[in-house]
PDB file of C-alpha atoms in Angstrom:
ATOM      1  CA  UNK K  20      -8.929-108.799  27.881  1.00 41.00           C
ATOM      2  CA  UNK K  21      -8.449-105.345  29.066  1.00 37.00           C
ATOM      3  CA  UNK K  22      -5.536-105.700  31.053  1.00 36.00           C
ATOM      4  CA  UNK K  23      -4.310-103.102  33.788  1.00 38.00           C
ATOM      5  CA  UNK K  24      -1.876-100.923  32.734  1.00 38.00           C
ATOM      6  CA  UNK K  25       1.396 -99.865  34.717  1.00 41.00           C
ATOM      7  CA  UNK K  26       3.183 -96.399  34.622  1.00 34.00           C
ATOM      8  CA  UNK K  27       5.821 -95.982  31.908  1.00 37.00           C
ATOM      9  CA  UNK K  28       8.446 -96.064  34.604  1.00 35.00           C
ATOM     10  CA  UNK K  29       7.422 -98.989  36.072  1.00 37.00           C
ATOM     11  CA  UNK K  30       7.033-101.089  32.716  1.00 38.00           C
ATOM     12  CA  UNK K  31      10.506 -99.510  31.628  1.00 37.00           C
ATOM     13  CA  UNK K  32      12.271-100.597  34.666  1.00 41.00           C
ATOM     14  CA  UNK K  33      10.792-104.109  34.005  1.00 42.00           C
ATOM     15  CA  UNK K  34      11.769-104.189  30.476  1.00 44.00           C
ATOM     16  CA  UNK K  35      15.155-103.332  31.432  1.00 39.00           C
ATOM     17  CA  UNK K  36      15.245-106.003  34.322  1.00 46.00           C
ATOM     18  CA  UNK K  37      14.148-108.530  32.312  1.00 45.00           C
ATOM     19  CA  UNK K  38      16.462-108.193  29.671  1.00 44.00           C
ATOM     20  CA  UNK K  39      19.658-108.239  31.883  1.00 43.00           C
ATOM     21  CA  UNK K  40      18.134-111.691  32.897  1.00 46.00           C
ATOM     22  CA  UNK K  41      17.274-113.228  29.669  1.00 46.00           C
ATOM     23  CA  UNK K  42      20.849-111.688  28.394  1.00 45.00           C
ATOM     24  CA  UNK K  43      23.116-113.315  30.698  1.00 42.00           C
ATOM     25  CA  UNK K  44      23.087-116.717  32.427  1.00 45.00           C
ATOM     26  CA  UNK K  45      24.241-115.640  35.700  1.00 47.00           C
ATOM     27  CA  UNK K  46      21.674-112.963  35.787  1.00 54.00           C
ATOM     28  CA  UNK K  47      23.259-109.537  37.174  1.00 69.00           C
ATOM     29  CA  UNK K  48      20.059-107.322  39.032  1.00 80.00           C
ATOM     30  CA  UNK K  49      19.917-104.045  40.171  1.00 89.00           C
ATOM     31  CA  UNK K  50      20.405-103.135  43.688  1.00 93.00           C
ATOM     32  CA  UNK K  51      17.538-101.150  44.127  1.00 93.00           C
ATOM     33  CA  UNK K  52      14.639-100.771  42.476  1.00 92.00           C
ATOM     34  CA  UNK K  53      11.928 -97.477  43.203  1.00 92.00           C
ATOM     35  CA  UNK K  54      12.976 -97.208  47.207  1.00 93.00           C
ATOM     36  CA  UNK K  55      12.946-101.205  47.900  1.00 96.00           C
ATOM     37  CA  UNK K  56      16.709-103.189  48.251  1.00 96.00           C
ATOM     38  CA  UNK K  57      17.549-106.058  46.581  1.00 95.00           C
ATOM     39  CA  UNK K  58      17.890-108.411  49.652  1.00 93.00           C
ATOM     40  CA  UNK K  59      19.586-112.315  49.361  1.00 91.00           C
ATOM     41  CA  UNK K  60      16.971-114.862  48.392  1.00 89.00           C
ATOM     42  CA  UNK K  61      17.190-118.731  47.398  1.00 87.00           C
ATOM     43  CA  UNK K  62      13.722-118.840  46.151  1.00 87.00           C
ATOM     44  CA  UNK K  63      13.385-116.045  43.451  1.00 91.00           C
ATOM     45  CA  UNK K  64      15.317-114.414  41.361  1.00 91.00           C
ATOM     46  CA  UNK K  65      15.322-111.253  42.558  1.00 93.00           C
ATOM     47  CA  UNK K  66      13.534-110.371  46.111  1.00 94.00           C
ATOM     48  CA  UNK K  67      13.598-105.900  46.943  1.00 95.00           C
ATOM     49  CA  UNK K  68      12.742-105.124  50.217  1.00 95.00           C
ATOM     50  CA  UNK K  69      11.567-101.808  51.808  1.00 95.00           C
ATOM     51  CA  UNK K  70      14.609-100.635  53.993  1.00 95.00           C
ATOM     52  CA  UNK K  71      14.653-101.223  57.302  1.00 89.00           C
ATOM     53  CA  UNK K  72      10.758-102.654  57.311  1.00 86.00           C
ATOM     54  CA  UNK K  73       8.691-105.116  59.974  1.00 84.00           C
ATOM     55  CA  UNK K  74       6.566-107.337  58.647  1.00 85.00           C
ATOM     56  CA  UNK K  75       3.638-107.486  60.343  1.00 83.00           C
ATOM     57  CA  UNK K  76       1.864-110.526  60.788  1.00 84.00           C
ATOM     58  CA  UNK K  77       0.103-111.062  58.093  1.00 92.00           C
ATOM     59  CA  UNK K  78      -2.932-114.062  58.537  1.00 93.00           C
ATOM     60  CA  UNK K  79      -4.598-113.110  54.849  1.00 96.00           C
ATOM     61  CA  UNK K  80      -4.087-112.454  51.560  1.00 97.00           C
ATOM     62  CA  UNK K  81      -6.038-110.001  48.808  1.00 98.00           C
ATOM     63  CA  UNK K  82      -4.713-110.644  45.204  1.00 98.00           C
ATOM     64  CA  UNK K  83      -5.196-108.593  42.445  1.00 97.00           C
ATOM     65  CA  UNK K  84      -6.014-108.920  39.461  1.00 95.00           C
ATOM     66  CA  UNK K  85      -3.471-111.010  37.152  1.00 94.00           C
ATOM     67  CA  UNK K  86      -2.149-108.738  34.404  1.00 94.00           C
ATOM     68  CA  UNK K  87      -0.794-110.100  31.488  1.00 86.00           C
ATOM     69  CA  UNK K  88       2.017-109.095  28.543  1.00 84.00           C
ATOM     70  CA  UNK K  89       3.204-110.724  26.136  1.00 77.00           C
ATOM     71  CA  UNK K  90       6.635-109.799  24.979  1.00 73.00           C
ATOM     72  CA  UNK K  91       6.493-106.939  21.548  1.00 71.00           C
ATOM     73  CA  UNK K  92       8.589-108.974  19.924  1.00 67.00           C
ATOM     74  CA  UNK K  93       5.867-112.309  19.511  1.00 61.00           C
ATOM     75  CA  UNK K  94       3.429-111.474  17.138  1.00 61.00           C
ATOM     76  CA  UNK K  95       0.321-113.037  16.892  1.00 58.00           C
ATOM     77  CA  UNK K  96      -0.118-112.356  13.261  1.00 60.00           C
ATOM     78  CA  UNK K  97       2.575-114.130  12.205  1.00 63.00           C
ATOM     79  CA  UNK K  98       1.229-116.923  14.680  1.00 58.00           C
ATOM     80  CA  UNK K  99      -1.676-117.381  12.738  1.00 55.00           C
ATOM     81  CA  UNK K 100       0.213-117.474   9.545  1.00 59.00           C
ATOM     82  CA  UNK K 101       1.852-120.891  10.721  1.00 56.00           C
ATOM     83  CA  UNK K 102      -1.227-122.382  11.514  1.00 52.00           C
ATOM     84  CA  UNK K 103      -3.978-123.975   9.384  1.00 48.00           C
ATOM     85  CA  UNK K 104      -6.835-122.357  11.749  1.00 54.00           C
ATOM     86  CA  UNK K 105      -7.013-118.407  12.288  1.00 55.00           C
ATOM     87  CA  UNK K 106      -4.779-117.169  15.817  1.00 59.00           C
ATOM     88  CA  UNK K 107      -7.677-114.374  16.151  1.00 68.00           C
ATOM     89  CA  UNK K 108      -7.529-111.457  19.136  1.00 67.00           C
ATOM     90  CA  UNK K 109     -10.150-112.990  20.901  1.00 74.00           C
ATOM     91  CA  UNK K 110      -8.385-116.079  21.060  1.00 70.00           C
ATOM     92  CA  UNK K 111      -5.023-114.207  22.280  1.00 71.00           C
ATOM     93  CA  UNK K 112      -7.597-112.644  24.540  1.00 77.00           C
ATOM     94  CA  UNK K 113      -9.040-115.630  26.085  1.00 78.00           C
ATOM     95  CA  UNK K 114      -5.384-116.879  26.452  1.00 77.00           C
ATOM     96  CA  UNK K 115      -4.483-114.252  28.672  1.00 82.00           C
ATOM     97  CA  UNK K 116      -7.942-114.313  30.343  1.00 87.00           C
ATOM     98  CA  UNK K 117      -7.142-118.257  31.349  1.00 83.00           C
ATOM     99  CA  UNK K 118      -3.553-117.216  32.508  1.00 85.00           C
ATOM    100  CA  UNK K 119      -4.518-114.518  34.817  1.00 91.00           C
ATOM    101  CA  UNK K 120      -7.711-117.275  36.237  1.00 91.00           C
ATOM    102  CA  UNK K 121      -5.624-120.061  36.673  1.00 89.00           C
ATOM    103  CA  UNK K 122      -3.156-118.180  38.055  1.00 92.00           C
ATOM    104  CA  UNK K 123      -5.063-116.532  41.030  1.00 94.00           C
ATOM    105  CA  UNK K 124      -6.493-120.289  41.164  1.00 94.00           C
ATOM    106  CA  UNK K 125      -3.605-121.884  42.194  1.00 94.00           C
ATOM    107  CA  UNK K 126      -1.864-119.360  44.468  1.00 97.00           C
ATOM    108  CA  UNK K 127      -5.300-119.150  46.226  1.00 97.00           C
ATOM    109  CA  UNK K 128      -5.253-123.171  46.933  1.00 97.00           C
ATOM    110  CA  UNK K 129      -1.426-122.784  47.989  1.00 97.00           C
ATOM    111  CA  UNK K 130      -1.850-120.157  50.549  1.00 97.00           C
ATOM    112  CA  UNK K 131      -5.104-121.714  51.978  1.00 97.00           C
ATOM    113  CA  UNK K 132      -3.275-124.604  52.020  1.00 96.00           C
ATOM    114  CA  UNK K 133      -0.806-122.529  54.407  1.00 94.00           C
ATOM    115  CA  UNK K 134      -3.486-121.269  56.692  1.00 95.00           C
ATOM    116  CA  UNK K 135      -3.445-118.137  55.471  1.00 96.00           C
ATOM    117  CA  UNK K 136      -7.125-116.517  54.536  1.00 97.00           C
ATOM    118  CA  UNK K 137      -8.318-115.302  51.338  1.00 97.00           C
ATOM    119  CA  UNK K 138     -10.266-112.356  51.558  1.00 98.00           C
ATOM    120  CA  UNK K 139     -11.608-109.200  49.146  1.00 96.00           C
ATOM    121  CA  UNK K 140     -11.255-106.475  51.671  1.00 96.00           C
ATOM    122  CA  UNK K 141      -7.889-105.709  53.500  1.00 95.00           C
ATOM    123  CA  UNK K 142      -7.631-106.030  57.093  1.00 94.00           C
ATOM    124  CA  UNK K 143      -5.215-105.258  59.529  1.00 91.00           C
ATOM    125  CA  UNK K 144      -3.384-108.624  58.773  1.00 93.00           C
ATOM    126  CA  UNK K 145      -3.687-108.789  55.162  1.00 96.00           C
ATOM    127  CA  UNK K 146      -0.927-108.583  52.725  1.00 96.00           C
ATOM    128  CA  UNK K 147      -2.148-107.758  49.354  1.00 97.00           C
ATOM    129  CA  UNK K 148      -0.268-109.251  46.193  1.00 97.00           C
ATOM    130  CA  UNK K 149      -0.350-107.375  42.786  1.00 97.00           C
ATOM    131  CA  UNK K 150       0.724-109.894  40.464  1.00 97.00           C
ATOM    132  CA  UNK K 151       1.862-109.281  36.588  1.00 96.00           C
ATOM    133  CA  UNK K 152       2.896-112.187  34.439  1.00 90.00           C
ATOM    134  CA  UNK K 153       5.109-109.950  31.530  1.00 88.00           C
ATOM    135  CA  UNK K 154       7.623-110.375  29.118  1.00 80.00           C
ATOM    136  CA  UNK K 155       6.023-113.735  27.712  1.00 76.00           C
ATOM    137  CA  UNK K 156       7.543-114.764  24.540  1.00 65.00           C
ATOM    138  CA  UNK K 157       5.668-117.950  22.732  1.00 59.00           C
ATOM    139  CA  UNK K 158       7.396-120.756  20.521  1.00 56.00           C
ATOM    140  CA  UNK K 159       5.514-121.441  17.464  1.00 56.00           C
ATOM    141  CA  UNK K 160       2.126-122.569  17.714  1.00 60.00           C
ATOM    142  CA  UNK K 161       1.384-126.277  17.506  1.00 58.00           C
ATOM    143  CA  UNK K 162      -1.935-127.558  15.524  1.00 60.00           C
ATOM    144  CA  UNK K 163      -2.808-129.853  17.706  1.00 58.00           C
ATOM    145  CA  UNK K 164      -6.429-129.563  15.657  1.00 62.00           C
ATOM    146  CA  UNK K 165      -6.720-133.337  14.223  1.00 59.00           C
ATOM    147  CA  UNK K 166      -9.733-131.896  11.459  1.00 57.00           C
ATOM    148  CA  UNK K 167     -11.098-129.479  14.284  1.00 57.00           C
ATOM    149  CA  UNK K 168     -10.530-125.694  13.308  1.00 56.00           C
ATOM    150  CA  UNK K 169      -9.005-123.459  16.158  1.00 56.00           C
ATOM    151  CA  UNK K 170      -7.446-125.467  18.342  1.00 61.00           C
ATOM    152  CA  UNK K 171      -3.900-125.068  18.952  1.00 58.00           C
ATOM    153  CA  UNK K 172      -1.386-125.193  21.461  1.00 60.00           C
ATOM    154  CA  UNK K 173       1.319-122.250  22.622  1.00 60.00           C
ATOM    155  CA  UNK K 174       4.183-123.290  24.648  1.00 59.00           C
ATOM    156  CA  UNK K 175       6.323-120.045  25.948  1.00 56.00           C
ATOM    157  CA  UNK K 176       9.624-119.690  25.426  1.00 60.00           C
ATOM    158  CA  UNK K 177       9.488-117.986  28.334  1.00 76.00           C
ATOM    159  CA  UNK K 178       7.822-115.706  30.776  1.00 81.00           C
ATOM    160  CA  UNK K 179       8.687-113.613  34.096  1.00 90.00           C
ATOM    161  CA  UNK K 180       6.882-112.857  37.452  1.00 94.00           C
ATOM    162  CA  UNK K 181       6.894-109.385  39.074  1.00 96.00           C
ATOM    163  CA  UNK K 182       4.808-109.121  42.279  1.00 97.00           C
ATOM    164  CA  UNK K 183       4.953-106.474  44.803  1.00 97.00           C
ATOM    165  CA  UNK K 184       3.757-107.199  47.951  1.00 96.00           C
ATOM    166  CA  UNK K 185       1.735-104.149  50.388  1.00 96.00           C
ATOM    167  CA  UNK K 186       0.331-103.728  53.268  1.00 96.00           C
ATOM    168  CA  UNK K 187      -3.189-104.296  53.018  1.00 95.00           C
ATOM    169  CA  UNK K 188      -4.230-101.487  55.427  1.00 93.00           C
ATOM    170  CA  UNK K 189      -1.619 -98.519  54.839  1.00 94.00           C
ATOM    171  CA  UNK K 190      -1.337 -99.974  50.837  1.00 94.00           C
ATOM    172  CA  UNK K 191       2.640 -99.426  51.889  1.00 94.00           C
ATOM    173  CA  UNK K 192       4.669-101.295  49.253  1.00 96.00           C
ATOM    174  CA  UNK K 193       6.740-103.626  51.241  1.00 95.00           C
ATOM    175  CA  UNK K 194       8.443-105.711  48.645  1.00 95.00           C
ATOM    176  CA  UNK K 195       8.929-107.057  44.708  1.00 96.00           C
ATOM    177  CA  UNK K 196       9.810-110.260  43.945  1.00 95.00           C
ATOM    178  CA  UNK K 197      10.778-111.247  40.210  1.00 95.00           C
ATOM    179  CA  UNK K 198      11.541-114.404  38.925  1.00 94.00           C
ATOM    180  CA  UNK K 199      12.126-115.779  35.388  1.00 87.00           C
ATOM    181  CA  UNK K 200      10.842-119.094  34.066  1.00 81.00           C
ATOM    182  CA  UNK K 201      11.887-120.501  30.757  1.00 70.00           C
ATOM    183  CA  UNK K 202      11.658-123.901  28.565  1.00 55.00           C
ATOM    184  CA  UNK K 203       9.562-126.791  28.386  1.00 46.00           C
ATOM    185  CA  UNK K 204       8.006-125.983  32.643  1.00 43.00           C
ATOM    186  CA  UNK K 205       6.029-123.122  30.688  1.00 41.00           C
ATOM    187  CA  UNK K 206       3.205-124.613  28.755  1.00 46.00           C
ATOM    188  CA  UNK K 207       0.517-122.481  28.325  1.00 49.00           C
ATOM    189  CA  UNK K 208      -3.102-123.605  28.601  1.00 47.00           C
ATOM    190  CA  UNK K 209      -4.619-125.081  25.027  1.00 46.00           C
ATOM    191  CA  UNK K 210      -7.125-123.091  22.807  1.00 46.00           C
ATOM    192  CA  UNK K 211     -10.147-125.126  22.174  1.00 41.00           C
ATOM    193  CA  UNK K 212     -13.826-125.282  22.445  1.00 35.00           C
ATOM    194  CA  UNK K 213     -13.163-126.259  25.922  1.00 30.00           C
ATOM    195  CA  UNK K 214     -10.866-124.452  28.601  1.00 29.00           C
ATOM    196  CA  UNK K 215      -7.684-126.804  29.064  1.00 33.00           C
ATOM    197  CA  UNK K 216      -5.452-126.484  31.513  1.00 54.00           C
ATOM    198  CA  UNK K 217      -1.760-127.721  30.801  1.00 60.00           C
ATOM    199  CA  UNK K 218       0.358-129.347  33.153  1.00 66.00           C
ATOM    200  CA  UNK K 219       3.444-127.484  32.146  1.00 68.00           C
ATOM    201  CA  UNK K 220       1.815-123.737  33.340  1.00 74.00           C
ATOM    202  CA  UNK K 221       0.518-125.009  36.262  1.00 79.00           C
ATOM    203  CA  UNK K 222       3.550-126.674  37.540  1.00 80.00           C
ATOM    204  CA  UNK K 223       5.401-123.219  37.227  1.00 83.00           C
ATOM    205  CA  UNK K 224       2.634-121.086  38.467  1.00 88.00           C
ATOM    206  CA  UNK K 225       2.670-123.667  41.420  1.00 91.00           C
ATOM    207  CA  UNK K 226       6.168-123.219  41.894  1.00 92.00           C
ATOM    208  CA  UNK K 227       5.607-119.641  42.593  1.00 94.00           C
ATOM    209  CA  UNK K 228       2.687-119.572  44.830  1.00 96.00           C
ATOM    210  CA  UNK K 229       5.240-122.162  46.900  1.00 96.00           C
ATOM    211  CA  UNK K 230       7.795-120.323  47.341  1.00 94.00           C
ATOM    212  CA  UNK K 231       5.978-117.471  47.526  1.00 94.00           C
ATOM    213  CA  UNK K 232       4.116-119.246  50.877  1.00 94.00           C
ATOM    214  CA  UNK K 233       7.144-119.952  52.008  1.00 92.00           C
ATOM    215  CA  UNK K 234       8.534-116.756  52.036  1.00 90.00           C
ATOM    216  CA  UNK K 235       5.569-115.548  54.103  1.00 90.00           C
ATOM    217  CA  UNK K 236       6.091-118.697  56.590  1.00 89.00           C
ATOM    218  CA  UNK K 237       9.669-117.506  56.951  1.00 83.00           C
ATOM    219  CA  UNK K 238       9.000-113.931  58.106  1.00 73.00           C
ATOM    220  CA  UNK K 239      10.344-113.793  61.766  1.00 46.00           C
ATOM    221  CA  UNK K 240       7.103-112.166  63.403  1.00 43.00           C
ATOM    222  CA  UNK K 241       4.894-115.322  61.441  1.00 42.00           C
ATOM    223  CA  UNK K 242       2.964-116.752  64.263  1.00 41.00           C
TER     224      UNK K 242
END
């Protein structure tokens, strides 16, 4: 997969956000981050805020396109060593392809679920999500194969959420929320003949598209 590339600043300023998280268990965060402020938040890890901003009220949603990195320091090569069947680049490729589908998948359910409408064209009420799934470091691959070359499990070790949030008239950047999810709740889809989903990604992509709908429900202007 081609995937979307950010500006050096803004993939350095993740890299160095998501290694004060992963290096500390009470994670210490900037308090601000490119104009927004880091604002109090039960829900993510980090939530940055445009200063001094009114929501408007938002009744749809555009997402983006999912992009998706894993972490430099997991190397597919030495993936494929470990295994009895070949960990090729297409099949890295069509890992991150069913990532990025499933994801948009789910947190479109969730916020229809919510009321809220999805739509390809901003409107006056749209908010417009630009989601990345980054820093995604992967356990060691399981054969999972039983006599049937290439197919293989990879459970993360784990992975992290940056979304910015905009306006989807003015394309104003109103917010960033980041979060961090680790362990066992991270299990990524299988590689097979056949496009498997695993329960363990889509409980913590589901987590996020929840409290990411609820953090939409509890803006004060939310009809």
């Amino acid at each position: 997969m081609n995937v979307k590339k950010n500006s050096c600043a803004i993939l350095l300023s993740i890299g160095i956000f998501c290694m004060v998280v992963a290096c500390s268990s009470k994670p210490t965060v900037p308090e601000t981050w490119e104009g927004l402020v880091l604002e109090p938040s039960e829900l993510f890890t980090a939530v940055y805020v445009l200063p001094d901003v009114e929501f408007p009220r938002y009744r749809s949603v555009l997402i983006d396109a999912v992009e998706v990195e894993f972490d430099d320091q997991w190397d597919a090569d030495t993936a494929a060593e470990k295994l009895a069947s070949e960990f090729t680049p297409e099949a890295l490729d069509s890992l991150e392809d069913e990532m990025a589908v499933e994801f948009r998948r789910i947190f479109a359910a969730e916020l229809r679920r919510g009321g809220y409408q999805l739509v390809e064209v901003s409107g006056a009420d749209t908010v417009r999500l630009s989601p990345s799934l980054i820093d995604i470091y992967n356990n060691e691959p399981v054969d999972i194969s039983r006599g049937s070359p290439g197919t293989y499990m990879v459970q993360a070790a784990r992975m992290t959420l940056v979304m910015d949030l905009q306006d989807g008239l003015s394309g104003q950047r109103l917010a960033r929320v980041v979060d961090q999810q680790a362990g066992a709740r991270t299990v990524f889809p299988e590689l097979s003949d056949s496009v498997a989903k695993t329960p363990g990604f889509r409980a913590a992509v589901a987590g996020w598209a929840v409290q990411l709908r609820e953090g939409l429900d509890s803006l004060e202007v939310r009809p």
